[in-house]
Amino acid sequence: MPNVIEITDYNAPELDIYARLTEAQLLNYEAPKGGLFIAESPKVIERALDFGCEPVSMLMERGHVETQAKEVIARCGDIPVFVSDLDILTKITGFKLVRGVLCAMKRPPEAKVEDICKNARRIAVLENVVNPTNLGAIFRSAAALGVEAVVLTPACTDPLYRRSVRVSMGTVFQVPWAYIGKYVDEWPHPGLDMLKEMGFKTAAMALSDNSVSIDDPALMAEEKLAIILGTEGDGLVEETIADCDYTVKIPMYHGVDSLNVAAASAVAFWQLCR
């Protein structure tokens, strides 16, 4: 039987993780043990469980206990399942739940770049991507189009932020990822050097006089390729572009000079991971 608990006190400390803690506070929850993250919707929760994430509690509309959340509740043991009406949940969380189900989970152990890239042929490297929506969309494209690992520079947003997880549809649990260093001054060097030592040719997605087209035969024939995408607006830093093996552009029309980084990632992954 699920441990269903009706919400009677909005200020109950058990609800802090859903109502009052910031993403940074969740990240450092009970540090140094590893922190928490929030998964939203049954599908996303299922993917997190499949990955091995440990659930702590759930928050949902009362009616979902015996309907769309029934299977994930059964997989979560006897953890607390807090329930109420949608309007009350909206007041607690500050937004309308898309699927009416949230699950607080323990963060998985951090992976190492060397491990996730060891047997990969195509990886994505995200330089300073700070928008959680873009990050989540990139992960979804990576999962769908054959990217085998995602490497993040230290300034990137957290793939386990609630919005990142939600937009990715849980693919942050399907595509291995890791940060390349802990401090911002570790990128582009020694980060780029590490990728090259692992045998990757590096392809900077950027417009320049030296750019090759994304369908360049030599580029597509590379045995191991790291596709490097830059932050929103500014793109890749000049040092990264200068020190990559290729600078790559997506041919465009009607005077459009660039795409949103999430859209550009989908085009790049489709072309270069075939």
PDB file of C-alpha atoms in Angstrom:
ATOM      1  CA  MET A   1       0.000   0.000   0.000  1.00  0.00           C
ATOM      2  CA  PRO A   2       1.327   3.469  -0.818  1.00  0.00           C
ATOM      3  CA  ASN A   3       2.065   5.780   2.099  1.00  0.00           C
ATOM      4  CA  VAL A   4      -0.436   8.479   1.071  1.00  0.00           C
ATOM      5  CA  ILE A   5      -0.442  11.621   3.204  1.00  0.00           C
ATOM      6  CA  GLU A   6      -3.066  14.342   2.768  1.00  0.00           C
ATOM      7  CA  ILE A   7      -1.580  17.833   2.906  1.00  0.00           C
ATOM      8  CA  THR A   8      -3.055  19.800   5.805  1.00  0.00           C
ATOM      9  CA  ASP A   9      -0.242  22.245   6.537  1.00  0.00           C
ATOM     10  CA  TYR A  10       1.328  24.204   3.689  1.00  0.00           C
ATOM     11  CA  ASN A  11       4.281  25.036   5.923  1.00  0.00           C
ATOM     12  CA  ALA A  12       5.135  21.456   6.838  1.00  0.00           C
ATOM     13  CA  PRO A  13       8.930  21.023   6.632  1.00  0.00           C
ATOM     14  CA  GLU A  14       8.446  17.888   4.515  1.00  0.00           C
ATOM     15  CA  LEU A  15       7.209  20.152   1.715  1.00  0.00           C
ATOM     16  CA  ASP A  16      10.218  22.484   1.781  1.00  0.00           C
ATOM     17  CA  ILE A  17      11.939  20.628  -1.037  1.00  0.00           C
ATOM     18  CA  TYR A  18       8.955  21.295  -3.293  1.00  0.00           C
ATOM     19  CA  ALA A  19       7.886  24.729  -2.082  1.00  0.00           C
ATOM     20  CA  ARG A  20      10.701  26.703  -0.530  1.00  0.00           C
ATOM     21  CA  LEU A  21      14.155  25.420  -1.477  1.00  0.00           C
ATOM     22  CA  THR A  22      15.980  26.888  -4.459  1.00  0.00           C
ATOM     23  CA  GLU A  23      17.751  24.744  -7.036  1.00  0.00           C
ATOM     24  CA  ALA A  24      21.063  25.614  -5.380  1.00  0.00           C
ATOM     25  CA  GLN A  25      19.727  24.541  -1.989  1.00  0.00           C
ATOM     26  CA  LEU A  26      18.481  21.249  -3.440  1.00  0.00           C
ATOM     27  CA  LEU A  27      21.894  20.686  -5.007  1.00  0.00           C
ATOM     28  CA  ASN A  28      23.518  21.096  -1.589  1.00  0.00           C
ATOM     29  CA  TYR A  29      20.787  19.390   0.439  1.00  0.00           C
ATOM     30  CA  GLU A  30      22.403  17.388   3.247  1.00  0.00           C
ATOM     31  CA  ALA A  31      25.839  18.085   1.724  1.00  0.00           C
ATOM     32  CA  PRO A  32      28.264  16.428   1.312  1.00  0.00           C
ATOM     33  CA  LYS A  33      26.019  13.371   0.799  1.00  0.00           C
ATOM     34  CA  GLY A  34      24.994  14.429  -2.679  1.00  0.00           C
ATOM     35  CA  GLY A  35      21.859  16.599  -2.736  1.00  0.00           C
ATOM     36  CA  LEU A  36      18.419  16.208  -4.270  1.00  0.00           C
ATOM     37  CA  PHE A  37      16.638  16.954  -7.529  1.00  0.00           C
ATOM     38  CA  ILE A  38      12.984  17.061  -8.577  1.00  0.00           C
ATOM     39  CA  ALA A  39      11.586  14.887 -11.374  1.00  0.00           C
ATOM     40  CA  GLU A  40       8.242  15.873 -12.882  1.00  0.00           C
ATOM     41  CA  SER A  41       5.713  13.596 -14.651  1.00  0.00           C
ATOM     42  CA  PRO A  42       5.435   9.790 -14.484  1.00  0.00           C
ATOM     43  CA  LYS A  43       7.516   9.243 -17.640  1.00  0.00           C
ATOM     44  CA  VAL A  44      10.420  11.305 -16.338  1.00  0.00           C
ATOM     45  CA  ILE A  45      10.226   9.644 -12.928  1.00  0.00           C
ATOM     46  CA  GLU A  46      10.267   6.216 -14.598  1.00  0.00           C
ATOM     47  CA  ARG A  47      13.428   7.094 -16.514  1.00  0.00           C
ATOM     48  CA  ALA A  48      15.094   8.327 -13.340  1.00  0.00           C
ATOM     49  CA  LEU A  49      14.142   5.108 -11.554  1.00  0.00           C
ATOM     50  CA  ASP A  50      15.425   3.034 -14.476  1.00  0.00           C
ATOM     51  CA  PHE A  51      18.738   4.876 -14.148  1.00  0.00           C
ATOM     52  CA  GLY A  52      18.888   3.910 -10.477  1.00  0.00           C
ATOM     53  CA  CYS A  53      17.977   7.179  -8.766  1.00  0.00           C
ATOM     54  CA  GLU A  54      16.594   6.757  -5.243  1.00  0.00           C
ATOM     55  CA  PRO A  55      13.215   8.416  -4.527  1.00  0.00           C
ATOM     56  CA  VAL A  56      12.659  10.343  -1.291  1.00  0.00           C
ATOM     57  CA  SER A  57       9.026  11.480  -1.504  1.00  0.00           C
ATOM     58  CA  MET A  58       6.321  12.346  -4.031  1.00  0.00           C
ATOM     59  CA  LEU A  59       3.830  15.199  -4.432  1.00  0.00           C
ATOM     60  CA  MET A  60       0.785  14.867  -6.664  1.00  0.00           C
ATOM     61  CA  GLU A  61      -2.857  15.455  -7.302  1.00  0.00           C
ATOM     62  CA  ARG A  62      -4.994  13.155  -5.222  1.00  0.00           C
ATOM     63  CA  GLY A  63      -6.633  11.550  -8.231  1.00  0.00           C
ATOM     64  CA  HIS A  64      -3.329  10.431  -9.743  1.00  0.00           C
ATOM     65  CA  VAL A  65      -2.599   7.943  -6.951  1.00  0.00           C
ATOM     66  CA  GLU A  66      -4.748   5.271  -8.581  1.00  0.00           C
ATOM     67  CA  THR A  67      -4.357   6.435 -12.181  1.00  0.00           C
ATOM     68  CA  GLN A  68      -1.344   7.817 -14.059  1.00  0.00           C
ATOM     69  CA  ALA A  69       1.028   7.655 -11.053  1.00  0.00           C
ATOM     70  CA  LYS A  70       0.012   4.193  -9.889  1.00  0.00           C
ATOM     71  CA  GLU A  71       2.903   2.329 -11.516  1.00  0.00           C
ATOM     72  CA  VAL A  72       5.657   4.709 -10.409  1.00  0.00           C
ATOM     73  CA  ILE A  73       4.274   4.769  -6.858  1.00  0.00           C
ATOM     74  CA  ALA A  74       4.478   0.972  -6.820  1.00  0.00           C
ATOM     75  CA  ARG A  75       8.176   1.194  -7.798  1.00  0.00           C
ATOM     76  CA  CYS A  76       8.999   3.665  -5.029  1.00  0.00           C
ATOM     77  CA  GLY A  77       8.349   1.522  -1.967  1.00  0.00           C
ATOM     78  CA  ASP A  78       6.853   3.119   1.125  1.00  0.00           C
ATOM     79  CA  ILE A  79       8.114   6.674   0.658  1.00  0.00           C
ATOM     80  CA  PRO A  80       5.668   9.472   1.607  1.00  0.00           C
ATOM     81  CA  VAL A  81       3.217  10.401  -1.165  1.00  0.00           C
ATOM     82  CA  PHE A  82       1.836  13.863  -0.401  1.00  0.00           C
ATOM     83  CA  VAL A  83      -1.503  14.583  -2.089  1.00  0.00           C
ATOM     84  CA  SER A  84      -3.922  17.467  -2.531  1.00  0.00           C
ATOM     85  CA  ASP A  85      -6.024  19.258  -5.151  1.00  0.00           C
ATOM     86  CA  LEU A  86      -4.342  20.899  -8.162  1.00  0.00           C
ATOM     87  CA  ASP A  87      -5.036  24.463  -7.033  1.00  0.00           C
ATOM     88  CA  ILE A  88      -3.372  23.786  -3.678  1.00  0.00           C
ATOM     89  CA  LEU A  89      -0.390  22.121  -5.339  1.00  0.00           C
ATOM     90  CA  THR A  90      -0.043  25.154  -7.607  1.00  0.00           C
ATOM     91  CA  LYS A  91       0.134  27.395  -4.520  1.00  0.00           C
ATOM     92  CA  ILE A  92       2.759  25.143  -2.956  1.00  0.00           C
ATOM     93  CA  THR A  93       5.026  24.792  -5.987  1.00  0.00           C
ATOM     94  CA  GLY A  94       4.416  28.199  -7.557  1.00  0.00           C
ATOM     95  CA  PHE A  95       3.472  26.780 -10.974  1.00  0.00           C
ATOM     96  CA  LYS A  96       0.834  24.532 -12.530  1.00  0.00           C
ATOM     97  CA  LEU A  97       2.074  20.971 -12.703  1.00  0.00           C
ATOM     98  CA  VAL A  98       2.146  19.734 -16.289  1.00  0.00           C
ATOM     99  CA  ARG A  99       1.427  16.141 -15.325  1.00  0.00           C
ATOM    100  CA  GLY A 100       0.414  16.622 -11.704  1.00  0.00           C
ATOM    101  CA  VAL A 101       3.234  14.483 -10.273  1.00  0.00           C
ATOM    102  CA  LEU A 102       6.568  15.447  -8.687  1.00  0.00           C
ATOM    103  CA  CYS A 103       9.181  13.179  -7.124  1.00  0.00           C
ATOM    104  CA  ALA A 104      12.114  14.278  -4.984  1.00  0.00           C
ATOM    105  CA  MET A 105      15.096  12.010  -5.605  1.00  0.00           C
ATOM    106  CA  LYS A 106      18.678  11.685  -4.428  1.00  0.00           C
ATOM    107  CA  ARG A 107      21.242  12.853  -6.941  1.00  0.00           C
ATOM    108  CA  PRO A 108      23.245  10.041  -8.543  1.00  0.00           C
ATOM    109  CA  PRO A 109      27.041   9.964  -8.103  1.00  0.00           C
ATOM    110  CA  GLU A 110      28.934  12.282 -10.441  1.00  0.00           C
ATOM    111  CA  ALA A 111      30.379  10.615 -13.520  1.00  0.00           C
ATOM    112  CA  LYS A 112      33.864  11.197 -14.930  1.00  0.00           C
ATOM    113  CA  VAL A 113      34.531  12.441 -18.453  1.00  0.00           C
ATOM    114  CA  GLU A 114      37.066   9.683 -19.057  1.00  0.00           C
ATOM    115  CA  ASP A 115      34.508   6.997 -18.219  1.00  0.00           C
ATOM    116  CA  ILE A 116      31.570   8.278 -20.258  1.00  0.00           C
ATOM    117  CA  CYS A 117      33.706   9.004 -23.333  1.00  0.00           C
ATOM    118  CA  LYS A 118      35.877   5.888 -23.253  1.00  0.00           C
ATOM    119  CA  ASN A 119      33.986   3.969 -25.943  1.00  0.00           C
ATOM    120  CA  ALA A 120      32.131   6.855 -27.593  1.00  0.00           C
ATOM    121  CA  ARG A 121      32.506   7.949 -31.228  1.00  0.00           C
ATOM    122  CA  ARG A 122      30.307  11.053 -31.092  1.00  0.00           C
ATOM    123  CA  ILE A 123      30.025  13.313 -28.086  1.00  0.00           C
ATOM    124  CA  ALA A 124      28.581  16.777 -27.504  1.00  0.00           C
ATOM    125  CA  VAL A 125      30.470  19.415 -25.546  1.00  0.00           C
ATOM    126  CA  LEU A 126      28.407  22.283 -24.153  1.00  0.00           C
ATOM    127  CA  GLU A 127      30.352  25.447 -23.420  1.00  0.00           C
ATOM    128  CA  ASN A 128      28.744  27.696 -20.794  1.00  0.00           C
ATOM    129  CA  VAL A 129      25.130  26.845 -21.723  1.00  0.00           C
ATOM    130  CA  VAL A 130      23.256  28.459 -18.838  1.00  0.00           C
ATOM    131  CA  ASN A 131      19.600  28.257 -19.889  1.00  0.00           C
ATOM    132  CA  PRO A 132      17.942  25.135 -18.414  1.00  0.00           C
ATOM    133  CA  THR A 133      15.385  24.987 -21.234  1.00  0.00           C
ATOM    134  CA  ASN A 134      18.098  24.948 -23.894  1.00  0.00           C
ATOM    135  CA  LEU A 135      20.118  22.405 -21.952  1.00  0.00           C
ATOM    136  CA  GLY A 136      17.139  20.071 -21.609  1.00  0.00           C
ATOM    137  CA  ALA A 137      16.304  20.411 -25.307  1.00  0.00           C
ATOM    138  CA  ILE A 138      19.903  19.606 -26.272  1.00  0.00           C
ATOM    139  CA  PHE A 139      19.813  16.439 -24.175  1.00  0.00           C
ATOM    140  CA  ARG A 140      16.581  15.359 -25.839  1.00  0.00           C
ATOM    141  CA  SER A 141      18.136  15.831 -29.281  1.00  0.00           C
ATOM    142  CA  ALA A 142      21.309  14.061 -28.157  1.00  0.00           C
ATOM    143  CA  ALA A 143      19.314  11.023 -27.041  1.00  0.00           C
ATOM    144  CA  ALA A 144      17.190  10.941 -30.181  1.00  0.00           C
ATOM    145  CA  LEU A 145      19.985  11.457 -32.710  1.00  0.00           C
ATOM    146  CA  GLY A 146      22.802   9.231 -31.507  1.00  0.00           C
ATOM    147  CA  VAL A 147      25.094  11.334 -29.304  1.00  0.00           C
ATOM    148  CA  GLU A 148      26.773   8.912 -26.927  1.00  0.00           C
ATOM    149  CA  ALA A 149      27.829  11.314 -24.162  1.00  0.00           C
ATOM    150  CA  VAL A 150      27.473  14.969 -23.173  1.00  0.00           C
ATOM    151  CA  VAL A 151      30.374  16.874 -21.656  1.00  0.00           C
ATOM    152  CA  LEU A 152      29.639  20.148 -19.853  1.00  0.00           C
ATOM    153  CA  THR A 153      32.044  22.960 -19.065  1.00  0.00           C
ATOM    154  CA  PRO A 154      32.052  24.133 -15.422  1.00  0.00           C
ATOM    155  CA  ALA A 155      29.891  27.216 -16.145  1.00  0.00           C
ATOM    156  CA  CYS A 156      27.010  25.180 -17.624  1.00  0.00           C
ATOM    157  CA  THR A 157      23.707  24.934 -15.803  1.00  0.00           C
ATOM    158  CA  ASP A 158      22.891  21.722 -13.953  1.00  0.00           C
ATOM    159  CA  PRO A 159      21.230  19.001 -16.084  1.00  0.00           C
ATOM    160  CA  LEU A 160      19.280  17.970 -12.970  1.00  0.00           C
ATOM    161  CA  TYR A 161      17.622  21.333 -12.453  1.00  0.00           C
ATOM    162  CA  ARG A 162      13.880  20.775 -12.513  1.00  0.00           C
ATOM    163  CA  ARG A 163      13.301  22.580 -15.812  1.00  0.00           C
ATOM    164  CA  SER A 164      16.256  20.878 -17.498  1.00  0.00           C
ATOM    165  CA  VAL A 165      14.965  17.455 -16.485  1.00  0.00           C
ATOM    166  CA  ARG A 166      11.411  18.286 -17.556  1.00  0.00           C
ATOM    167  CA  VAL A 167      12.317  19.717 -20.973  1.00  0.00           C
ATOM    168  CA  SER A 168      14.655  16.796 -21.641  1.00  0.00           C
ATOM    169  CA  MET A 169      11.760  14.388 -20.981  1.00  0.00           C
ATOM    170  CA  GLY A 170      14.090  12.468 -18.694  1.00  0.00           C
ATOM    171  CA  THR A 171      16.778  11.883 -21.314  1.00  0.00           C
ATOM    172  CA  VAL A 172      19.322  13.355 -18.876  1.00  0.00           C
ATOM    173  CA  PHE A 173      19.110   9.853 -17.359  1.00  0.00           C
ATOM    174  CA  GLN A 174      19.663   8.107 -20.679  1.00  0.00           C
ATOM    175  CA  VAL A 175      22.640   9.980 -22.155  1.00  0.00           C
ATOM    176  CA  PRO A 176      25.754   9.817 -19.937  1.00  0.00           C
ATOM    177  CA  TRP A 177      27.073  13.250 -18.921  1.00  0.00           C
ATOM    178  CA  ALA A 178      29.847  14.755 -16.847  1.00  0.00           C
ATOM    179  CA  TYR A 179      31.496  18.080 -16.110  1.00  0.00           C
ATOM    180  CA  ILE A 180      34.979  18.590 -17.528  1.00  0.00           C
ATOM    181  CA  GLY A 181      36.599  20.148 -14.480  1.00  0.00           C
ATOM    182  CA  LYS A 182      35.132  21.986 -11.504  1.00  0.00           C
ATOM    183  CA  TYR A 183      36.385  25.530 -12.092  1.00  0.00           C
ATOM    184  CA  VAL A 184      35.708  27.913 -14.969  1.00  0.00           C
ATOM    185  CA  ASP A 185      39.427  28.387 -15.669  1.00  0.00           C
ATOM    186  CA  GLU A 186      39.714  24.685 -16.587  1.00  0.00           C
ATOM    187  CA  TRP A 187      38.053  25.391 -19.945  1.00  0.00           C
ATOM    188  CA  PRO A 188      39.016  25.649 -22.763  1.00  0.00           C
ATOM    189  CA  HIS A 189      42.336  24.360 -21.391  1.00  0.00           C
ATOM    190  CA  PRO A 190      43.098  21.816 -20.067  1.00  0.00           C
ATOM    191  CA  GLY A 191      39.607  20.598 -21.047  1.00  0.00           C
ATOM    192  CA  LEU A 192      40.239  20.599 -24.797  1.00  0.00           C
ATOM    193  CA  ASP A 193      43.588  18.898 -24.251  1.00  0.00           C
ATOM    194  CA  MET A 194      41.854  16.084 -22.365  1.00  0.00           C
ATOM    195  CA  LEU A 195      39.427  15.477 -25.238  1.00  0.00           C
ATOM    196  CA  LYS A 196      42.267  15.358 -27.752  1.00  0.00           C
ATOM    197  CA  GLU A 197      44.241  12.972 -25.558  1.00  0.00           C
ATOM    198  CA  MET A 198      41.231  10.634 -25.687  1.00  0.00           C
ATOM    199  CA  GLY A 199      41.441  10.663 -29.466  1.00  0.00           C
ATOM    200  CA  PHE A 200      38.665  13.108 -30.332  1.00  0.00           C
ATOM    201  CA  LYS A 201      38.839  15.565 -33.162  1.00  0.00           C
ATOM    202  CA  THR A 202      37.117  18.751 -32.033  1.00  0.00           C
ATOM    203  CA  ALA A 203      34.504  20.587 -34.088  1.00  0.00           C
ATOM    204  CA  ALA A 204      33.518  24.096 -32.977  1.00  0.00           C
ATOM    205  CA  MET A 205      30.066  25.080 -34.195  1.00  0.00           C
ATOM    206  CA  ALA A 206      30.681  28.710 -35.187  1.00  0.00           C
ATOM    207  CA  LEU A 207      30.615  31.124 -38.092  1.00  0.00           C
ATOM    208  CA  SER A 208      34.013  32.271 -39.285  1.00  0.00           C
ATOM    209  CA  ASP A 209      36.012  32.746 -42.472  1.00  0.00           C
ATOM    210  CA  ASN A 210      37.549  29.310 -41.910  1.00  0.00           C
ATOM    211  CA  SER A 211      34.295  27.427 -41.305  1.00  0.00           C
ATOM    212  CA  VAL A 212      33.572  24.239 -43.222  1.00  0.00           C
ATOM    213  CA  SER A 213      30.057  23.105 -44.013  1.00  0.00           C
ATOM    214  CA  ILE A 214      28.454  20.649 -41.647  1.00  0.00           C
ATOM    215  CA  ASP A 215      28.358  18.057 -44.443  1.00  0.00           C
ATOM    216  CA  ASP A 216      32.093  18.309 -45.148  1.00  0.00           C
ATOM    217  CA  PRO A 217      33.263  14.770 -46.085  1.00  0.00           C
ATOM    218  CA  ALA A 218      36.460  14.884 -44.006  1.00  0.00           C
ATOM    219  CA  LEU A 219      34.531  16.062 -40.955  1.00  0.00           C
ATOM    220  CA  MET A 220      31.900  13.369 -41.281  1.00  0.00           C
ATOM    221  CA  ALA A 221      34.540  10.677 -41.769  1.00  0.00           C
ATOM    222  CA  GLU A 222      36.292  11.355 -38.434  1.00  0.00           C
ATOM    223  CA  GLU A 223      36.380   8.250 -36.264  1.00  0.00           C
ATOM    224  CA  LYS A 224      35.888  10.171 -33.003  1.00  0.00           C
ATOM    225  CA  LEU A 225      34.319  13.622 -32.980  1.00  0.00           C
ATOM    226  CA  ALA A 226      33.485  16.104 -30.222  1.00  0.00           C
ATOM    227  CA  ILE A 227      30.784  18.555 -31.359  1.00  0.00           C
ATOM    228  CA  ILE A 228      31.242  21.763 -29.378  1.00  0.00           C
ATOM    229  CA  LEU A 229      28.318  24.176 -28.949  1.00  0.00           C
ATOM    230  CA  GLY A 230      28.465  27.571 -27.274  1.00  0.00           C
ATOM    231  CA  THR A 231      26.380  29.606 -24.900  1.00  0.00           C
ATOM    232  CA  GLU A 232      23.227  31.457 -25.873  1.00  0.00           C
ATOM    233  CA  GLY A 233      23.900  34.749 -27.648  1.00  0.00           C
ATOM    234  CA  ASP A 234      27.693  34.933 -27.496  1.00  0.00           C
ATOM    235  CA  GLY A 235      28.456  31.478 -28.868  1.00  0.00           C
ATOM    236  CA  LEU A 236      31.858  29.880 -28.367  1.00  0.00           C
ATOM    237  CA  VAL A 237      34.773  31.855 -26.966  1.00  0.00           C
ATOM    238  CA  GLU A 238      37.499  32.770 -29.433  1.00  0.00           C
ATOM    239  CA  GLU A 239      40.124  30.578 -27.780  1.00  0.00           C
ATOM    240  CA  THR A 240      37.920  27.507 -28.126  1.00  0.00           C
ATOM    241  CA  ILE A 241      37.325  28.200 -31.825  1.00  0.00           C
ATOM    242  CA  ALA A 242      41.020  28.834 -32.477  1.00  0.00           C
ATOM    243  CA  ASP A 243      42.133  25.618 -30.775  1.00  0.00           C
ATOM    244  CA  CYS A 244      39.614  23.214 -32.322  1.00  0.00           C
ATOM    245  CA  ASP A 245      40.439  20.992 -35.282  1.00  0.00           C
ATOM    246  CA  TYR A 246      37.426  22.219 -37.268  1.00  0.00           C
ATOM    247  CA  THR A 247      35.192  25.260 -37.258  1.00  0.00           C
ATOM    248  CA  VAL A 248      31.805  24.174 -38.588  1.00  0.00           C
ATOM    249  CA  LYS A 249      28.823  26.110 -39.904  1.00  0.00           C
ATOM    250  CA  ILE A 250      25.253  25.194 -40.755  1.00  0.00           C
ATOM    251  CA  PRO A 251      24.389  26.681 -44.181  1.00  0.00           C
ATOM    252  CA  MET A 252      21.453  29.114 -43.883  1.00  0.00           C
ATOM    253  CA  TYR A 253      19.171  31.211 -46.052  1.00  0.00           C
ATOM    254  CA  HIS A 254      17.308  34.538 -46.046  1.00  0.00           C
ATOM    255  CA  GLY A 255      20.073  36.345 -44.219  1.00  0.00           C
ATOM    256  CA  VAL A 256      19.704  34.333 -41.022  1.00  0.00           C
ATOM    257  CA  ASP A 257      23.120  34.204 -39.361  1.00  0.00           C
ATOM    258  CA  SER A 258      22.560  31.740 -36.531  1.00  0.00           C
ATOM    259  CA  LEU A 259      20.163  29.374 -34.784  1.00  0.00           C
ATOM    260  CA  ASN A 260      19.245  28.990 -31.154  1.00  0.00           C
ATOM    261  CA  VAL A 261      21.782  26.617 -29.591  1.00  0.00           C
ATOM    262  CA  ALA A 262      19.153  23.927 -29.017  1.00  0.00           C
ATOM    263  CA  ALA A 263      18.015  24.058 -32.649  1.00  0.00           C
ATOM    264  CA  ALA A 264      21.614  24.099 -33.885  1.00  0.00           C
ATOM    265  CA  SER A 265      22.395  21.049 -31.762  1.00  0.00           C
ATOM    266  CA  ALA A 266      19.605  19.036 -33.393  1.00  0.00           C
ATOM    267  CA  VAL A 267      20.867  19.861 -36.895  1.00  0.00           C
ATOM    268  CA  ALA A 268      24.480  19.104 -35.953  1.00  0.00           C
ATOM    269  CA  PHE A 269      23.668  15.828 -34.218  1.00  0.00           C
ATOM    270  CA  TRP A 270      21.517  14.605 -37.102  1.00  0.00           C
ATOM    271  CA  GLN A 271      24.217  15.301 -39.659  1.00  0.00           C
ATOM    272  CA  LEU A 272      27.322  14.260 -37.757  1.00  0.00           C
ATOM    273  CA  CYS A 273      26.095  11.213 -35.862  1.00  0.00           C
ATOM    274  CA  ARG A 274      24.884   9.263 -38.877  1.00  0.00           C
TER     275      ARG A 274
END
